[in-house]
XYZ file of C-alpha atoms in Angstrom:
571
model
C 76.270 26.443 66.560
C 73.181 27.056 68.687
C 73.001 30.627 67.400
C 73.077 29.383 63.817
C 70.102 27.081 64.407
C 68.179 29.908 66.076
C 68.872 32.367 63.242
C 68.293 29.928 60.336
C 64.799 30.287 58.899
C 65.198 27.291 56.625
C 66.316 25.042 59.470
C 63.380 26.115 61.634
C 60.896 25.455 58.841
C 62.445 22.108 57.932
C 62.414 20.964 61.555
C 58.798 22.098 61.990
C 57.767 20.164 58.907
C 59.658 17.027 59.902
C 58.417 17.021 63.504
C 54.739 17.645 62.731
C 53.943 16.718 59.144
C 55.903 13.544 58.532
C 54.557 11.486 61.490
C 50.951 12.524 60.817
C 51.274 11.902 57.148
C 52.941 8.542 57.736
C 50.259 7.435 60.218
C 47.454 8.412 57.848
C 48.959 6.706 54.829
C 49.770 3.587 56.838
C 46.223 3.335 58.188
C 44.734 3.807 54.756
C 47.003 1.293 53.032
C 46.607 -1.220 55.828
C 42.807 -0.981 55.752
C 42.537 -1.258 51.967
C 45.070 -4.071 51.736
C 43.468 -6.026 54.560
C 39.973 -5.764 53.099
C 41.084 -6.674 49.603
C 43.128 -9.593 50.883
C 40.307 -10.959 53.031
C 37.730 -10.620 50.268
C 39.985 -12.249 47.694
C 40.965 -15.059 50.053
C 37.356 -15.655 51.063
C 36.174 -15.649 47.489
C 39.020 -17.885 46.350
C 38.262 -20.431 49.052
C 34.539 -20.248 48.354
C 35.050 -20.705 44.615
C 37.491 -23.584 45.088
C 35.018 -25.314 47.409
C 32.218 -24.779 44.912
C 34.209 -26.259 42.024
C 35.399 -29.198 44.144
C 31.825 -29.897 45.167
C 30.658 -29.658 41.560
C 33.441 -31.978 40.380
C 32.468 -34.582 42.981
C 28.824 -34.189 42.007
C 29.624 -34.827 38.346
C 31.886 -37.744 39.218
C 29.085 -39.296 41.285
C 26.592 -38.792 38.471
C 28.920 -40.439 35.978
C 29.281 -43.440 38.303
C 25.537 -43.983 38.641
C 25.176 -43.251 34.926
C 27.741 -45.945 34.132
C 26.102 -48.339 36.555
C 22.746 -47.786 34.848
C 24.374 -48.271 31.458
C 25.423 -51.808 32.395
C 22.204 -52.721 34.230
C 20.465 -55.893 33.124
C 17.081 -54.168 32.709
C 18.226 -51.733 30.016
C 20.325 -54.458 28.396
C 17.283 -56.753 28.098
C 15.183 -53.958 26.600
C 17.852 -53.174 24.026
C 18.598 -56.793 22.988
C 15.659 -59.138 23.912
C 12.489 -57.231 22.988
C 11.566 -59.603 20.154
C 11.474 -62.384 22.721
C 9.311 -60.475 25.248
C 5.597 -60.112 25.452
C 3.955 -56.756 26.127
C 3.698 -57.352 29.841
C 7.328 -58.229 30.235
C 8.442 -55.279 28.107
C 6.240 -52.901 30.097
C 7.615 -54.309 33.314
C 11.209 -53.620 32.383
C 10.372 -50.174 30.994
C 8.750 -49.168 34.306
C 11.608 -50.650 36.252
C 14.161 -48.695 34.185
C 12.154 -45.491 34.584
C 12.100 -45.953 38.364
C 15.863 -46.377 38.355
C 16.287 -43.203 36.291
C 13.940 -41.386 38.659
C 16.086 -42.447 41.612
C 19.149 -41.006 39.889
C 17.327 -37.698 39.289
C 16.171 -37.419 42.865
C 19.684 -38.087 44.102
C 21.021 -34.667 42.999
C 19.671 -31.116 43.038
C 21.604 -30.294 39.851
C 19.735 -32.827 37.681
C 16.784 -31.627 35.648
C 16.081 -34.980 34.025
C 17.615 -38.402 33.189
C 16.723 -39.984 29.850
C 17.443 -43.428 28.398
C 17.539 -43.758 24.578
C 16.908 -47.247 23.152
C 16.863 -47.134 19.326
C 16.147 -50.879 18.965
C 12.654 -50.401 20.407
C 12.364 -46.725 19.297
C 11.657 -45.568 22.791
C 12.750 -42.600 24.955
C 12.440 -43.303 28.692
C 12.679 -40.162 30.889
C 13.002 -40.138 34.664
C 10.280 -37.485 34.733
C 7.550 -37.601 32.131
C 5.940 -40.212 29.947
C 7.744 -42.729 27.789
C 7.720 -41.630 24.181
C 8.865 -42.596 20.732
C 12.285 -41.604 19.521
C 12.206 -38.671 17.112
C 14.917 -37.504 14.727
C 15.784 -34.643 17.109
C 16.153 -37.157 19.946
C 18.519 -39.258 17.865
C 20.583 -36.164 17.179
C 20.683 -35.215 20.869
C 21.568 -38.797 21.759
C 24.665 -38.563 19.514
C 26.113 -35.490 21.303
C 29.653 -36.256 22.404
C 32.619 -34.216 23.737
C 35.746 -35.859 25.139
C 37.848 -32.704 25.370
C 37.575 -32.848 29.176
C 37.681 -35.776 31.605
C 34.090 -35.091 32.684
C 32.872 -35.143 29.048
C 30.386 -32.381 29.816
C 28.457 -31.302 26.726
C 27.112 -27.792 26.169
C 24.862 -27.841 23.146
C 21.675 -26.016 22.187
C 21.743 -24.231 25.567
C 21.695 -27.623 27.318
C 24.328 -28.985 29.706
C 24.461 -32.757 29.312
C 26.260 -35.931 30.396
C 25.990 -38.714 27.801
C 26.935 -42.359 28.309
C 26.694 -44.992 25.530
C 26.805 -48.696 25.060
C 29.076 -49.876 23.692
C 31.417 -47.151 25.045
C 33.592 -47.062 21.911
C 30.784 -46.681 19.403
C 32.030 -43.248 18.358
C 35.049 -44.839 16.690
C 33.747 -48.259 15.651
C 29.927 -48.255 15.375
C 27.568 -46.013 13.408
C 25.046 -45.967 16.237
C 25.090 -47.073 19.911
C 22.734 -49.771 21.115
C 21.427 -47.449 23.786
C 22.460 -44.370 25.814
C 21.770 -42.795 29.180
C 21.746 -39.008 29.218
C 21.739 -36.749 32.304
C 20.392 -33.278 31.699
C 21.761 -30.816 34.244
C 19.572 -27.989 35.516
C 20.919 -24.624 34.279
C 18.505 -22.710 36.488
C 19.742 -24.428 39.673
C 23.381 -23.903 38.661
C 22.610 -20.255 37.992
C 20.957 -19.984 41.396
C 23.990 -21.538 43.068
C 26.257 -18.864 41.540
C 24.488 -16.120 43.478
C 26.247 -17.190 46.671
C 29.383 -15.373 45.405
C 27.673 -11.979 45.044
C 28.324 -9.435 47.797
C 25.954 -6.794 46.448
C 23.686 -6.061 43.513
C 26.519 -4.786 41.310
C 28.665 -7.918 41.696
C 28.189 -11.081 39.678
C 29.452 -14.563 38.783
C 29.432 -16.766 35.696
C 30.778 -20.011 34.283
C 32.547 -20.283 30.932
C 34.110 -23.139 29.002
C 37.704 -23.609 27.839
C 36.962 -21.483 24.756
C 35.829 -18.581 26.984
C 32.207 -19.010 25.894
C 29.713 -17.862 28.472
C 27.742 -20.904 29.695
C 25.924 -19.910 32.848
C 25.534 -16.504 34.483
C 23.804 -15.494 37.687
C 22.040 -12.776 35.686
C 21.674 -11.533 32.154
C 24.993 -11.199 30.303
C 26.337 -7.649 30.643
C 29.156 -5.623 29.024
C 31.083 -6.052 32.277
C 31.029 -9.823 31.912
C 32.046 -9.577 28.263
C 35.037 -7.383 29.163
C 36.153 -9.683 31.988
C 35.855 -12.788 29.776
C 38.480 -11.278 27.460
C 40.822 -10.481 30.364
C 40.679 -13.861 32.107
C 43.936 -15.739 31.542
C 44.549 -19.359 30.658
C 45.974 -20.263 34.072
C 44.034 -22.246 36.653
C 43.535 -19.259 38.916
C 44.118 -15.542 39.077
C 42.684 -12.126 39.725
C 42.841 -8.633 38.287
C 41.108 -5.318 37.889
C 39.401 -3.494 35.053
C 37.301 -0.393 34.472
C 33.856 -0.236 32.911
C 32.313 3.176 32.186
C 34.704 4.753 34.646
C 33.769 2.276 37.369
C 36.631 0.018 38.595
C 35.982 -3.693 39.170
C 37.993 -6.430 40.846
C 37.629 -9.978 39.452
C 38.866 -13.413 40.507
C 38.645 -16.739 38.681
C 39.240 -20.429 39.343
C 39.373 -23.138 36.650
C 38.530 -26.844 36.833
C 40.527 -28.985 34.418
C 38.231 -31.933 35.116
C 35.069 -30.045 34.239
C 36.636 -27.836 31.575
C 34.914 -24.864 33.211
C 36.159 -21.572 34.658
C 34.280 -19.888 37.483
C 34.574 -16.083 37.464
C 33.353 -13.677 40.134
C 33.587 -9.877 40.021
C 32.789 -7.041 42.391
C 33.003 -3.206 42.198
C 36.064 -1.903 44.021
C 33.797 0.567 45.784
C 32.296 -2.392 47.646
C 35.720 -3.211 49.010
C 35.766 0.053 50.932
C 32.430 -0.506 52.603
C 34.294 -1.711 55.668
C 36.255 1.499 55.975
C 33.389 3.414 57.540
C 34.992 3.200 60.965
C 38.057 4.952 59.576
C 36.166 7.925 58.138
C 36.271 9.964 61.297
C 40.018 9.391 61.679
C 40.537 10.181 58.029
C 38.672 13.488 58.150
C 40.358 14.426 61.417
C 43.729 13.730 59.855
C 42.786 15.674 56.730
C 41.758 18.730 58.769
C 44.984 18.518 60.757
C 47.042 18.284 57.575
C 45.138 21.207 56.059
C 45.766 23.380 59.106
C 49.423 22.454 59.091
C 49.691 23.280 55.386
C 48.057 26.673 55.997
C 50.381 27.423 58.914
C 53.387 26.234 56.953
C 52.345 28.357 53.950
C 51.948 31.426 56.175
C 55.386 30.760 57.627
C 56.862 30.479 54.147
C 55.091 33.686 53.148
C 56.273 35.551 56.234
C 59.838 34.341 56.485
C 60.814 33.541 52.882
C 58.529 34.914 50.175
C 58.179 38.465 51.479
C 61.932 38.943 52.095
C 62.672 37.438 48.672
C 60.125 39.753 47.088
C 61.810 42.724 48.771
C 65.176 41.596 47.438
C 63.756 41.104 43.929
C 62.274 44.617 43.963
C 65.700 45.916 44.930
C 67.333 44.154 41.996
C 64.682 45.496 39.591
C 65.311 49.050 40.801
C 69.020 48.429 40.301
C 68.401 47.160 36.761
C 66.472 50.368 36.002
C 69.444 52.457 37.142
C 68.064 53.488 40.542
C 70.819 53.174 43.134
C 69.716 55.738 45.712
C 68.067 53.342 48.148
C 68.792 50.661 50.746
C 66.788 47.697 52.079
C 66.540 46.552 55.696
C 65.513 43.438 57.641
C 64.452 43.064 61.285
C 65.952 39.623 61.909
C 69.545 38.491 62.042
C 69.122 35.582 59.625
C 70.164 34.724 56.086
C 68.063 37.518 54.587
C 69.571 40.037 56.986
C 73.006 38.969 55.756
C 71.898 39.194 52.096
C 70.390 42.659 52.607
C 73.599 43.920 54.211
C 75.675 42.590 51.316
C 73.198 44.070 48.810
C 73.393 47.512 50.433
C 77.182 47.253 50.498
C 77.188 46.321 46.808
C 75.020 49.350 45.978
C 77.478 51.636 47.740
C 80.445 50.154 45.898
C 78.609 50.396 42.566
C 77.802 54.045 43.125
C 81.444 54.697 43.932
C 82.695 52.775 40.899
C 80.257 54.539 38.588
C 81.390 57.929 39.841
C 85.075 57.023 39.471
C 85.151 54.826 36.395
C 81.935 54.227 34.480
C 80.923 57.843 33.962
C 84.450 58.724 32.878
C 84.456 55.829 30.406
C 81.131 56.918 28.958
C 82.365 60.485 28.571
C 85.547 59.306 26.818
C 83.496 57.073 24.528
C 81.098 59.856 23.637
C 84.019 62.186 22.906
C 85.552 59.491 20.719
C 82.292 59.064 18.814
C 82.011 62.810 18.363
C 85.469 62.903 16.849
C 84.656 60.013 14.497
C 81.335 61.599 13.484
C 82.983 64.871 12.528
C 85.990 63.515 10.642
C 86.097 64.643 6.993
C 87.634 62.645 4.161
C 90.268 64.954 2.652
C 90.005 63.266 -0.761
C 86.290 64.005 -0.899
C 87.023 67.657 0.012
C 89.747 67.974 -2.662
C 87.589 66.372 -5.316
C 84.701 68.692 -4.428
C 86.942 71.775 -4.962
C 88.132 70.399 -8.314
C 84.505 69.911 -9.407
C 83.734 73.526 -8.382
C 86.731 74.751 -10.364
C 85.698 72.741 -13.438
C 82.077 73.987 -13.331
C 83.244 77.599 -12.891
C 85.692 77.323 -15.790
C 82.990 75.846 -18.051
C 80.433 78.443 -17.002
C 77.923 75.859 -15.783
C 76.526 78.324 -13.254
C 73.146 76.667 -12.806
C 74.754 73.316 -11.911
C 77.385 75.192 -9.937
C 74.764 76.782 -7.672
C 73.047 73.450 -7.077
C 76.358 71.740 -6.359
C 77.398 74.466 -3.914
C 74.068 74.156 -2.084
C 74.451 70.327 -1.813
C 78.034 70.684 -0.672
C 77.059 73.247 1.971
C 74.254 71.027 3.309
C 76.631 68.058 3.377
C 79.310 69.793 5.461
C 76.732 71.450 7.678
C 75.298 67.999 8.589
C 78.726 66.440 9.044
C 80.134 69.152 11.316
C 77.019 69.678 13.418
C 77.494 68.642 17.080
C 74.059 69.426 18.500
C 72.870 65.809 18.717
C 74.260 62.302 18.412
C 70.890 60.957 17.218
C 68.663 62.052 14.327
C 65.604 60.799 12.498
C 66.159 58.229 9.766
C 64.647 60.675 7.251
C 67.396 63.263 7.911
C 70.099 60.608 7.752
C 68.769 59.313 4.423
C 68.497 62.841 2.984
C 72.131 63.496 3.918
C 73.202 60.209 2.292
C 71.178 61.062 -0.817
C 72.927 64.476 -1.037
C 76.293 62.725 -0.793
C 75.311 60.347 -3.633
C 74.205 63.318 -5.771
C 77.617 64.946 -5.274
C 79.436 61.743 -6.182
C 77.165 61.206 -9.172
C 78.414 64.512 -10.645
C 81.977 63.267 -10.261
C 81.402 59.741 -11.622
C 78.417 60.426 -13.892
C 79.899 58.555 -16.853
C 81.101 55.542 -14.876
C 78.753 54.932 -11.929
C 74.964 54.713 -11.762
C 73.266 55.243 -8.366
C 69.861 53.633 -7.601
C 68.500 55.144 -4.370
C 65.085 53.818 -3.247
C 62.578 56.006 -1.462
C 62.409 55.647 2.325
C 59.046 54.124 3.409
C 57.069 56.895 5.204
C 56.402 54.750 8.298
C 60.141 54.732 9.092
C 60.779 58.443 8.569
C 60.749 59.323 12.296
C 62.785 56.317 13.453
C 65.645 57.515 15.694
C 69.136 56.369 14.608
C 72.753 57.414 15.372
C 73.987 60.243 13.171
C 76.230 59.420 10.183
C 75.615 55.677 9.807
C 74.646 55.527 6.100
C 76.884 58.089 4.360
C 80.179 56.551 5.577
C 79.102 53.208 4.112
C 78.355 54.866 0.767
C 81.713 56.643 0.942
C 83.423 53.315 1.604
C 81.645 51.781 -1.416
C 82.846 54.583 -3.707
C 86.402 54.601 -2.375
C 87.111 50.848 -2.158
C 84.685 49.337 -4.618
C 83.546 51.620 -7.419
C 86.272 54.245 -7.891
C 88.538 51.883 -9.818
C 85.834 50.800 -12.277
C 86.176 52.358 -15.731
C 82.535 51.762 -16.684
C 79.204 50.174 -15.667
C 79.594 50.871 -11.951
C 76.415 50.429 -9.937
C 75.453 51.430 -6.413
C 72.059 50.358 -5.049
C 70.411 51.463 -1.775
C 67.267 49.535 -0.764
C 64.967 49.625 2.289
C 63.552 46.230 3.368
C 60.872 45.924 6.052
C 61.206 43.177 8.682
C 58.905 41.894 11.397
C 60.698 43.788 14.165
C 62.602 46.477 12.278
C 64.119 47.711 9.034
C 67.106 46.624 6.922
C 69.025 49.051 4.690
C 71.030 47.283 1.994
C 73.937 49.066 0.288
C 75.190 46.941 -2.628
C 77.841 47.739 -5.213
C 79.350 45.750 -8.045
C 82.903 46.855 -7.379
C 85.821 44.753 -6.229
C 84.718 42.037 -3.744
C 86.253 41.626 -0.300
C 88.619 38.747 0.310
C 87.834 36.027 2.847
C 90.622 37.363 5.033
C 89.093 40.869 5.018
C 85.667 39.473 5.924
C 87.105 37.412 8.795
C 89.015 40.459 10.057
C 85.847 42.592 10.034
C 83.820 39.923 11.866
C 86.595 39.518 14.422
C 86.791 43.281 15.033
C 83.042 43.770 15.542
C 82.890 40.832 17.967
C 85.910 41.965 20.036
C 85.743 45.709 19.570
C 87.548 46.322 22.832
C 90.859 45.998 20.966
C 89.732 47.106 17.496
C 90.503 50.465 15.951
C 87.414 52.627 16.470
C 86.889 53.901 12.922
C 84.793 53.429 9.766
C 82.349 50.527 9.723
C 83.353 49.395 13.237
C 82.326 52.825 14.548
C 78.903 52.588 12.876
C 78.320 49.049 14.176
C 79.230 50.076 17.747
C 77.006 53.147 17.761
C 73.991 51.232 16.446
C 74.429 48.564 19.139
C 74.950 51.228 21.806
C 71.559 52.710 20.919
C 69.490 49.678 19.850
C 71.068 46.626 21.454
C 73.146 43.584 20.513
C 70.656 42.236 17.978
C 71.274 45.111 15.558
C 74.216 46.542 13.594
C 76.097 45.742 10.375
C 76.471 42.611 8.288
C 78.750 42.316 5.249
C 78.442 39.796 2.446
C 80.830 39.533 -0.483
C 80.631 37.606 -3.724
C 81.562 37.682 -7.370
C 78.996 40.444 -8.039
C 80.394 42.786 -5.396
C 79.857 43.694 -1.762
C 76.570 44.123 0.151
C 76.489 45.924 3.498
C 73.266 45.478 5.522
C 72.271 47.858 8.313
C 69.738 46.248 10.656
C 67.718 48.787 12.678
C 64.966 48.543 15.274
C 61.921 50.758 14.890
C 61.792 52.786 18.140
């Protein structure tokens, strides 16, 4: 067992990786995640607490203002001014006006968020502000006096870029009276509220704003920006929450708190980059860890290269040489590990292959070549007999000119058939031999069969093909398809170019093949180990032996006859 661990490259590399890489990697990731999580959590918690405190303080401020506003509404001074002016002289009226203004001024000075407090008394047509001179009521003042919004408990009103608190007497005038007797309005200071929002900003790129229940922007610590507009859309309807978004490729973290009493939502956002400002103390550790990881990766890669990739590459080169037929070599390895075992088995396999090839493969190839030679040189006796009868007939008739031509064609035919010099010829020679055979048969069947033989495209003339692949197909067409026709027989030979080769179609309108004959042929060409090596099977096998499994014969049969297609590669 100990020897196995010492010899195993993979075990050594796995143990090295586990012992060194995993702890360092785990420590680095843990430190990073802990730092980021801690900073985010602290910032969010701090901001949430700060925002909750701010809203609570603002709620209490508004509640206090509404109390003093209500108290002022029921004060005797404002009631006298609204109801008893006809019974007062100028001195008395001026006295109560000044007294009311002083009361309003006290309310204003009681809160930093108040810009002004105004009393509206339509019965005397006067507007009494806490700060400023008493003036006459205008139409715009009457309109502002009528502002009302009871959608929230605080009844805050945001209108015409003003944030107001209105109180009326009687309180139910909105439903029962066309106009209140008088009103007290508190105008909140937007500038001071805006200034108070800046306490939530951690840096210049962060910001805060207030929006109403309809997500309308009310108050912002700075000018409205696309970032604020994007966050306003993302803020949910819940009382609190947080999230993240990206603006121009820059990620932001936002948090919001809502006040149901005020009907306002406070939103604060900060760039995520600001969250990592506190990670400066971890930079040194991070870079140290990164350098250590890089060195380990380099060392691990060199180990992989030395102990795995190079031996594998040597083995792959050996297999490629074997694929190319080179078996006169061996490969060696210095270590007694898995690759040493593989190399020994590979060398042993090479020796056994060489022995098997010498004893079996070469003999099989020689037998196959002899078999093909025999099939190439076989002569159809009927064709030979018919040729002699045609010679006899021409001699008897004295057709000496045709007789000489026929003898020359017949001599060339048998010379090509019986020649054993080469198993492979150019396609031009094979086509010329097939054309000569068709000419001979045309003399025999001139009144019954018409032969249409296309010209071979010049670019395919020098293509190398097995000898005697076209003429036997033509012979088969005459013998089994056309010979029994009494008239209108037709044999057509066409050459069709393809993307990666050439197709030769031999079509005749003789008797079609049955489905059983087609199935038998397909079965024989697919399992030619047990098929009789003759005729079309022989041609199909020789084409595949030379060109590969993608080439050979295809047969199609229909009502119009039989079509045999020879598919060849251009080599």
